[in-house]
Tab-separated table of C-alpha atoms in Angstrom:
chain	number	residue	atom	x	y	z
A	1	ASN	CA	180.071	-39.222	30.806
A	2	GLU	CA	182.315	-40.999	33.248
A	3	TYR	CA	179.326	-42.248	35.205
A	4	LYS	CA	177.618	-43.287	31.965
A	5	SER	CA	180.747	-45.373	31.214
A	6	TYR	CA	180.622	-46.932	34.772
A	7	LEU	CA	176.945	-47.643	34.114
A	8	ARG	CA	177.456	-49.272	30.845
A	9	PHE	CA	180.269	-51.415	32.352
A	10	PHE	CA	177.859	-52.534	35.130
A	11	ILE	CA	175.119	-53.373	32.576
A	12	TYR	CA	177.319	-55.475	30.429
A	13	SER	CA	179.085	-57.347	33.312
A	14	THR	CA	176.419	-57.750	36.037
A	15	MET	CA	172.990	-58.245	34.284
A	16	ILE	CA	171.346	-61.384	35.389
A	17	LEU	CA	168.134	-63.092	34.583
A	18	LEU	CA	165.651	-63.239	37.379
A	19	GLU	CA	164.150	-66.501	38.397
A	20	THR	CA	160.936	-67.514	36.586
A	21	GLU	CA	159.527	-69.330	39.626
A	22	ASN	CA	158.883	-67.969	43.034
A	23	ARG	CA	161.630	-69.147	45.329
A	24	VAL	CA	159.637	-68.938	48.594
A	25	LEU	CA	156.884	-71.051	47.104
A	26	TYR	CA	159.294	-73.588	45.628
A	27	GLU	CA	161.468	-74.121	48.825
A	28	THR	CA	158.442	-74.192	51.256
A	29	LEU	CA	156.391	-76.674	49.189
A	30	LYS	CA	159.435	-78.762	48.425
A	31	ALA	CA	160.290	-79.136	52.152
A	32	LYS	CA	156.671	-79.980	53.129
A	33	PHE	CA	156.385	-82.475	50.272
A	34	GLU	CA	159.604	-84.212	51.124
A	35	ALA	CA	159.175	-84.062	54.935
A	36	PRO	CA	159.237	-87.580	56.649
A	37	LYS	CA	155.879	-86.905	58.104
A	38	PRO	CA	153.136	-84.230	57.428
A	39	GLU	CA	153.896	-81.032	59.095
A	40	SER	CA	151.687	-77.885	59.776
A	41	VAL	CA	152.235	-74.963	57.547
A	42	ASN	CA	151.070	-71.308	57.534
A	43	ALA	CA	153.225	-69.093	55.302
A	44	VAL	CA	152.504	-65.876	53.538
A	45	ALA	CA	154.605	-64.829	50.533
A	46	VAL	CA	154.399	-62.018	47.964
A	47	ASP	CA	155.668	-61.663	44.458
A	48	PHE	CA	156.184	-58.797	42.073
A	49	ASP	CA	153.183	-56.991	40.414
A	50	GLY	CA	150.972	-57.161	43.494
A	51	VAL	CA	150.771	-61.149	43.681
A	52	GLN	CA	149.982	-62.498	47.178
A	53	TYR	CA	150.347	-66.114	48.216
A	54	LEU	CA	149.046	-68.191	51.282
A	55	ILE	CA	150.407	-71.695	52.037
A	56	SER	CA	148.339	-73.403	54.778
A	57	ASN	CA	146.769	-76.627	55.714
A	58	GLU	CA	143.085	-77.380	54.891
A	59	ASN	CA	141.001	-77.062	58.109
A	60	GLY	CA	144.065	-77.760	60.251
A	61	GLU	CA	144.768	-81.156	58.525
A	62	LYS	CA	148.488	-81.692	58.197
A	63	GLY	CA	148.110	-84.166	55.370
A	64	VAL	CA	146.568	-81.534	52.977
A	65	ILE	CA	148.198	-78.402	51.763
A	66	LEU	CA	146.582	-75.491	50.081
A	67	LEU	CA	148.227	-72.900	47.922
A	68	ASN	CA	146.138	-69.777	47.470
A	69	ALA	CA	147.050	-66.990	45.027
A	70	LYS	CA	145.684	-63.479	44.570
A	71	LEU	CA	146.632	-61.662	41.409
A	72	ALA	CA	145.673	-58.111	40.786
A	73	VAL	CA	145.858	-58.962	36.963
A	74	TYR	CA	143.750	-61.956	37.101
A	75	GLU	CA	140.456	-60.405	35.796
A	76	ASP	CA	142.198	-59.046	32.772
A	77	LEU	CA	143.499	-62.486	32.049
A	78	VAL	CA	140.203	-64.355	32.255
A	79	GLU	CA	139.014	-63.411	28.740
A	80	HIS	CA	142.420	-64.707	27.296
A	81	GLY	CA	142.007	-68.194	28.745
A	82	VAL	CA	143.770	-68.149	31.967
A	83	GLU	CA	141.431	-70.719	33.486
A	84	GLU	CA	142.022	-73.156	30.644
A	85	VAL	CA	145.797	-72.872	30.893
A	86	LEU	CA	145.606	-73.478	34.650
A	87	LYS	CA	143.380	-76.563	34.187
A	88	ARG	CA	145.905	-77.777	31.631
A	89	GLU	CA	148.892	-77.171	33.928
A	90	TYR	CA	147.472	-78.362	37.172
A	91	GLY	CA	144.775	-80.659	36.461
A	92	SER	CA	143.056	-82.141	39.611
A	93	TYR	CA	145.240	-80.074	41.903
A	94	LEU	CA	143.135	-76.983	40.891
A	95	VAL	CA	140.082	-76.626	43.064
A	96	THR	CA	137.474	-73.919	43.677
A	97	PRO	CA	139.197	-70.785	44.959
A	98	GLU	CA	138.900	-69.752	48.584
A	99	ASP	CA	137.384	-66.577	49.662
A	100	GLY	CA	139.612	-63.677	48.913
A	101	TYR	CA	141.822	-65.491	46.271
A	102	ASN	CA	141.739	-66.064	42.646
A	103	ILE	CA	143.377	-69.593	42.602
A	104	THR	CA	143.681	-72.396	44.887
A	105	LEU	CA	145.845	-75.606	44.409
A	106	ARG	CA	145.126	-78.496	46.800
A	107	PHE	CA	147.780	-81.169	47.484
A	108	GLU	CA	147.222	-84.426	49.322
A	109	LEU	CA	150.483	-85.479	50.656
A	110	ALA	CA	149.600	-89.082	50.565
A	111	ALA	CA	148.749	-89.063	46.801
A	112	LEU	CA	151.730	-86.994	45.500
A	113	PRO	CA	153.784	-88.198	42.588
A	114	ASP	CA	157.345	-89.584	42.946
A	115	ASP	CA	159.002	-86.444	41.500
A	116	LYS	CA	157.960	-84.066	44.435
A	117	ASP	CA	160.597	-81.545	43.261
A	118	ALA	CA	159.047	-81.094	39.823
A	119	LEU	CA	155.646	-80.503	41.336
A	120	ALA	CA	156.897	-77.968	43.827
A	121	LYS	CA	158.561	-76.086	40.927
A	122	LYS	CA	155.398	-76.205	38.825
A	123	ALA	CA	153.467	-74.825	41.681
A	124	ALA	CA	155.975	-72.079	42.045
A	125	LEU	CA	155.439	-71.167	38.391
A	126	LEU	CA	151.861	-70.211	39.233
A	127	LYS	CA	152.177	-66.473	38.214
A	128	ARG	CA	154.119	-67.379	35.059
A	129	ASN	CA	151.466	-69.708	33.882
A	130	CYS	CA	148.676	-67.133	34.487
A	131	PHE	CA	150.558	-64.657	32.287
A	132	ALA	CA	151.226	-67.381	29.539
A	133	SER	CA	147.555	-67.396	28.751
A	134	VAL	CA	147.535	-64.031	26.857
A	135	PHE	CA	150.975	-64.647	25.225
A	136	GLU	CA	149.988	-68.190	24.060
A	137	LYS	CA	146.577	-66.797	22.615
A	138	TYR	CA	148.272	-64.118	20.510
A	139	PHE	CA	151.244	-66.236	19.506
A	140	LYS	CA	148.681	-68.859	18.031
A	141	ILE	CA	147.034	-66.109	16.109
A	142	GLN	CA	150.237	-65.022	14.534
A	143	GLU	CA	151.216	-68.610	13.934
A	144	ALA	CA	147.972	-68.900	11.835
A	145	GLU	CA	149.096	-65.789	10.020
A	146	GLU	CA	145.969	-63.840	11.107
A	147	LYS	CA	145.424	-60.462	12.662
A	148	SER	CA	144.037	-60.160	16.206
A	149	GLU	CA	140.640	-58.626	16.315
A	150	LYS	CA	141.563	-56.355	19.139
A	151	MET	CA	144.578	-55.440	21.297
A	152	ALA	CA	144.885	-57.159	24.615
A	153	ILE	CA	145.286	-54.777	27.581
A	154	VAL	CA	146.621	-56.226	30.783
A	155	HIS	CA	147.059	-53.961	33.835
A	156	TYR	CA	149.981	-55.876	35.260
A	157	HIS	CA	151.134	-53.167	37.728
A	158	GLU	CA	149.613	-50.005	39.432
A	159	GLN	CA	149.034	-47.475	36.821
A	160	GLU	CA	150.943	-49.571	34.189
A	161	ALA	CA	149.762	-51.784	31.546
A	162	MET	CA	150.983	-54.179	28.822
A	163	TYR	CA	149.475	-54.081	25.257
A	164	ILE	CA	149.735	-57.140	22.910
A	165	GLU	CA	148.689	-57.127	19.202
A	166	ALA	CA	149.220	-60.060	16.700
A	167	LEU	CA	149.817	-59.508	13.144
A	168	PRO	CA	150.406	-62.070	10.359
A	169	ASP	CA	154.139	-61.759	10.601
A	170	ARG	CA	154.813	-60.446	14.063
A	171	VAL	CA	153.480	-59.968	17.604
A	172	THR	CA	153.927	-56.466	19.149
A	173	VAL	CA	154.168	-56.292	22.985
A	174	ILE	CA	154.262	-52.775	24.458
A	175	PHE	CA	154.972	-51.941	28.092
A	176	SER	CA	154.040	-48.670	29.725
A	177	THR	CA	156.073	-48.097	32.903
A	178	LEU	CA	156.052	-45.279	35.276
A	179	PHE	CA	159.343	-43.880	36.629
A	180	LYS	CA	158.820	-42.109	39.939
A	181	ASP	CA	162.309	-40.949	40.441
A	182	PRO	CA	163.796	-38.639	37.806
A	183	ASP	CA	167.117	-40.444	38.145
A	184	ASP	CA	165.449	-43.648	37.014
A	185	ILE	CA	164.612	-41.984	33.675
A	186	VAL	CA	168.228	-41.175	32.964
A	187	ILE	CA	169.409	-44.643	33.979
A	188	GLY	CA	166.511	-46.396	32.195
A	189	ARG	CA	167.445	-44.500	28.952
A	190	VAL	CA	170.945	-45.951	29.145
A	191	PHE	CA	169.657	-49.436	30.049
A	192	LEU	CA	167.099	-49.464	27.142
A	193	GLN	CA	169.559	-48.083	24.693
A	194	GLU	CA	171.755	-51.088	25.293
A	195	PHE	CA	168.710	-53.299	24.627
A	196	LYS	CA	168.140	-51.513	21.372
A	197	ASP	CA	171.815	-51.738	20.288
A	198	ALA	CA	172.009	-55.434	21.176
A	199	ARG	CA	170.284	-56.311	17.723
A	200	LYS	CA	173.429	-54.950	15.870
A	201	HIS	CA	175.376	-57.880	17.520
A	202	TYR	CA	172.531	-60.497	17.696
A	203	GLN	CA	170.585	-60.510	14.671
A	204	GLN	CA	168.110	-63.012	15.985
A	205	ALA	CA	167.117	-60.663	18.986
A	206	PRO	CA	163.779	-59.168	18.900
A	207	GLN	CA	163.375	-55.428	17.766
A	208	VAL	CA	163.214	-53.154	20.775
A	209	LEU	CA	161.880	-49.464	20.654
A	210	PHE	CA	161.398	-47.084	23.519
A	211	SER	CA	160.221	-43.553	24.132
A	212	TYR	CA	159.572	-41.210	27.003
A	213	GLY	CA	156.454	-39.166	27.243
A	214	GLU	CA	155.478	-39.868	23.573
A	215	VAL	CA	152.772	-42.413	23.174
A	216	PRO	CA	153.648	-45.050	20.304
A	217	ASN	CA	151.552	-44.938	17.219
A	218	GLU	CA	149.902	-48.357	18.116
A	219	LEU	CA	148.448	-46.865	21.298
A	220	LYS	CA	147.113	-43.592	19.698
A	221	ASN	CA	143.586	-44.794	19.935
A	222	VAL	CA	143.722	-46.645	23.154
A	223	LYS	CA	141.593	-44.933	25.949
A	224	ASP	CA	142.771	-44.153	29.515
A	225	ILE	CA	146.532	-44.733	28.669
A	226	ILE	CA	148.868	-43.262	31.278
A	227	THR	CA	150.790	-40.327	29.878
A	228	GLY	CA	153.511	-37.864	31.194
A	229	GLU	CA	157.049	-37.045	30.863
A	230	ASN	CA	157.952	-39.627	33.553
A	231	VAL	CA	156.096	-42.417	31.559
A	232	GLY	CA	158.220	-44.743	29.257
A	233	TYR	CA	156.938	-46.986	26.527
A	234	VAL	CA	159.033	-50.023	25.547
A	235	THR	CA	158.069	-51.978	22.581
A	236	PHE	CA	159.090	-55.608	21.592
A	237	VAL	CA	158.556	-56.743	18.128
A	238	LEU	CA	158.473	-60.575	18.187
A	239	PHE	CA	158.848	-62.454	14.969
A	240	PRO	CA	157.966	-66.140	14.217
A	241	ARG	CA	161.421	-67.291	15.483
A	242	HIS	CA	160.439	-65.928	18.825
A	243	THR	CA	156.821	-67.232	18.898
A	244	ASN	CA	157.032	-70.700	17.323
A	245	ALA	CA	156.120	-73.803	19.434
A	246	GLU	CA	159.729	-74.563	20.152
A	247	GLN	CA	160.653	-71.035	21.492
A	248	ARG	CA	157.493	-69.588	22.777
A	249	ASP	CA	157.883	-71.001	26.423
A	250	ASN	CA	161.252	-69.384	26.720
A	251	THR	CA	160.030	-66.118	25.213
A	252	ILE	CA	157.081	-66.096	27.747
A	253	ASN	CA	159.501	-66.805	30.628
A	254	LEU	CA	161.614	-63.792	29.730
A	255	ILE	CA	159.048	-61.226	28.478
A	256	HIS	CA	156.262	-61.623	31.206
A	257	GLN	CA	158.647	-60.134	33.770
A	258	PHE	CA	160.290	-57.532	31.714
A	259	ARG	CA	159.021	-54.784	33.886
A	260	THR	CA	160.549	-56.431	37.126
A	261	TYR	CA	163.749	-56.958	35.248
A	262	LEU	CA	164.009	-53.339	34.172
A	263	HIS	CA	163.348	-51.845	37.595
A	264	TYR	CA	165.408	-54.344	39.390
A	265	HIS	CA	168.538	-53.454	37.299
A	266	ILE	CA	167.736	-49.676	37.646
A	267	LYS	CA	167.967	-49.930	41.385
A	268	CYS	CA	171.108	-52.093	41.100
A	269	SER	CA	172.651	-49.423	38.881
A	270	LYS	CA	171.827	-46.782	41.244
A	271	ALA	CA	173.382	-48.804	44.170
A	272	TYR	CA	176.540	-49.305	42.007
A	273	LEU	CA	176.892	-45.618	41.083
A	274	HIS	CA	176.333	-44.620	44.864
A	275	CYS	CA	179.155	-47.124	45.753
A	276	ARG	CA	181.561	-45.497	43.197
A	277	MET	CA	180.603	-41.971	44.294
A	278	ARG	CA	181.357	-42.974	48.003
A	279	GLY	CA	184.631	-44.449	46.895
A	280	LYS	CA	185.618	-41.300	44.979
A	281	THR	CA	184.500	-39.140	48.015
A	282	ASN	CA	186.841	-41.143	50.369
A	283	GLN	CA	189.660	-40.600	47.795
A	284	PHE	CA	189.177	-36.890	47.665
A	285	LEU	CA	189.090	-36.678	51.485
A	286	LYS	CA	192.425	-38.385	51.630
A	287	VAL	CA	193.897	-35.918	49.246
A	288	LEU	CA	192.608	-33.091	51.173
A	289	ASN	CA	193.955	-34.394	54.351
A	290	ARG	CA	197.268	-34.785	52.880
A	291	ALA	CA	197.132	-31.244	51.622
A	292	LYS	CA	196.590	-29.620	54.959
A	293	PRO	CA	199.583	-27.250	55.750
A	294	GLU	CA	201.591	-27.806	58.790
A	295	ALA	CA	200.428	-25.694	61.802
A	296	MET	CA	202.139	-22.436	61.703
A	297	THR	CA	204.432	-21.779	64.768
A	298	GLU	CA	203.762	-18.893	66.839
A	299	LYS	CA	206.193	-16.147	66.612
A	300	LYS	CA	207.361	-14.434	69.572
A	301	TYR	CA	208.100	-10.611	69.533
A	302	ILE	CA	210.395	-9.051	72.032
A	303	LYS	CA	209.112	-5.867	73.402
A	304	ARG	CA	211.615	-3.091	73.472
């Protein structure tokens, strides 16, 4: 109970929102875009959920920069319009992907717009914009007060998936997530309970449901779903106030990286608990050291 109190204190006081854009992409591209003269670049970066990036020059030409991206989830997003979303967001910068990659953006340094910072940030949102395709599709179905013909299944992480279904009055998003460490289940339960209880204080928050080992009713007929005692299912019920045109961008920014957000804070919570435990151990050692009796003096006996 004491450590659960510590954990709740940590959750309330130190939870942060992770950056939506990839910081490495943003800083690298911004530096190259704003450099006084073209520079060579060959940088490799990775992101959560198995995303890989390569920033390089085209055929060694310093005046042209290519941003290549490989997403494990890309094929699942094609049927939901990811290609159309990328064309809308990146326009002429989007070119035919290079071998081994799903997306390639091409930047000619001599033809960049004046606001180079905004362009670098938009490029760093590449992963977010890919995920946006499936959410925008189902948000628009709900906005038309219709029901989706089928549930979207996006395998966003190894052995884990995201399920999205639109109804006339809501959009349901379900995450299945695998907890490889038994301690993560305990900490995750406390963390998710705080998510669930948040609606008591913030009526505008989406409804959050979670379970361990028990498949939600919405997924009973889904094939090849991961099951087990170490599998958690987190359900978000998004209402029109979350999916309307004014709020949907912010909703997408937050929900597309929920799995990363959850596991990041579980790891931070474990580090916090370990720090508290080490502190307690040091205190106990000091008490034990002070409790040592003085060395007993040797008694000398006189022989008679």
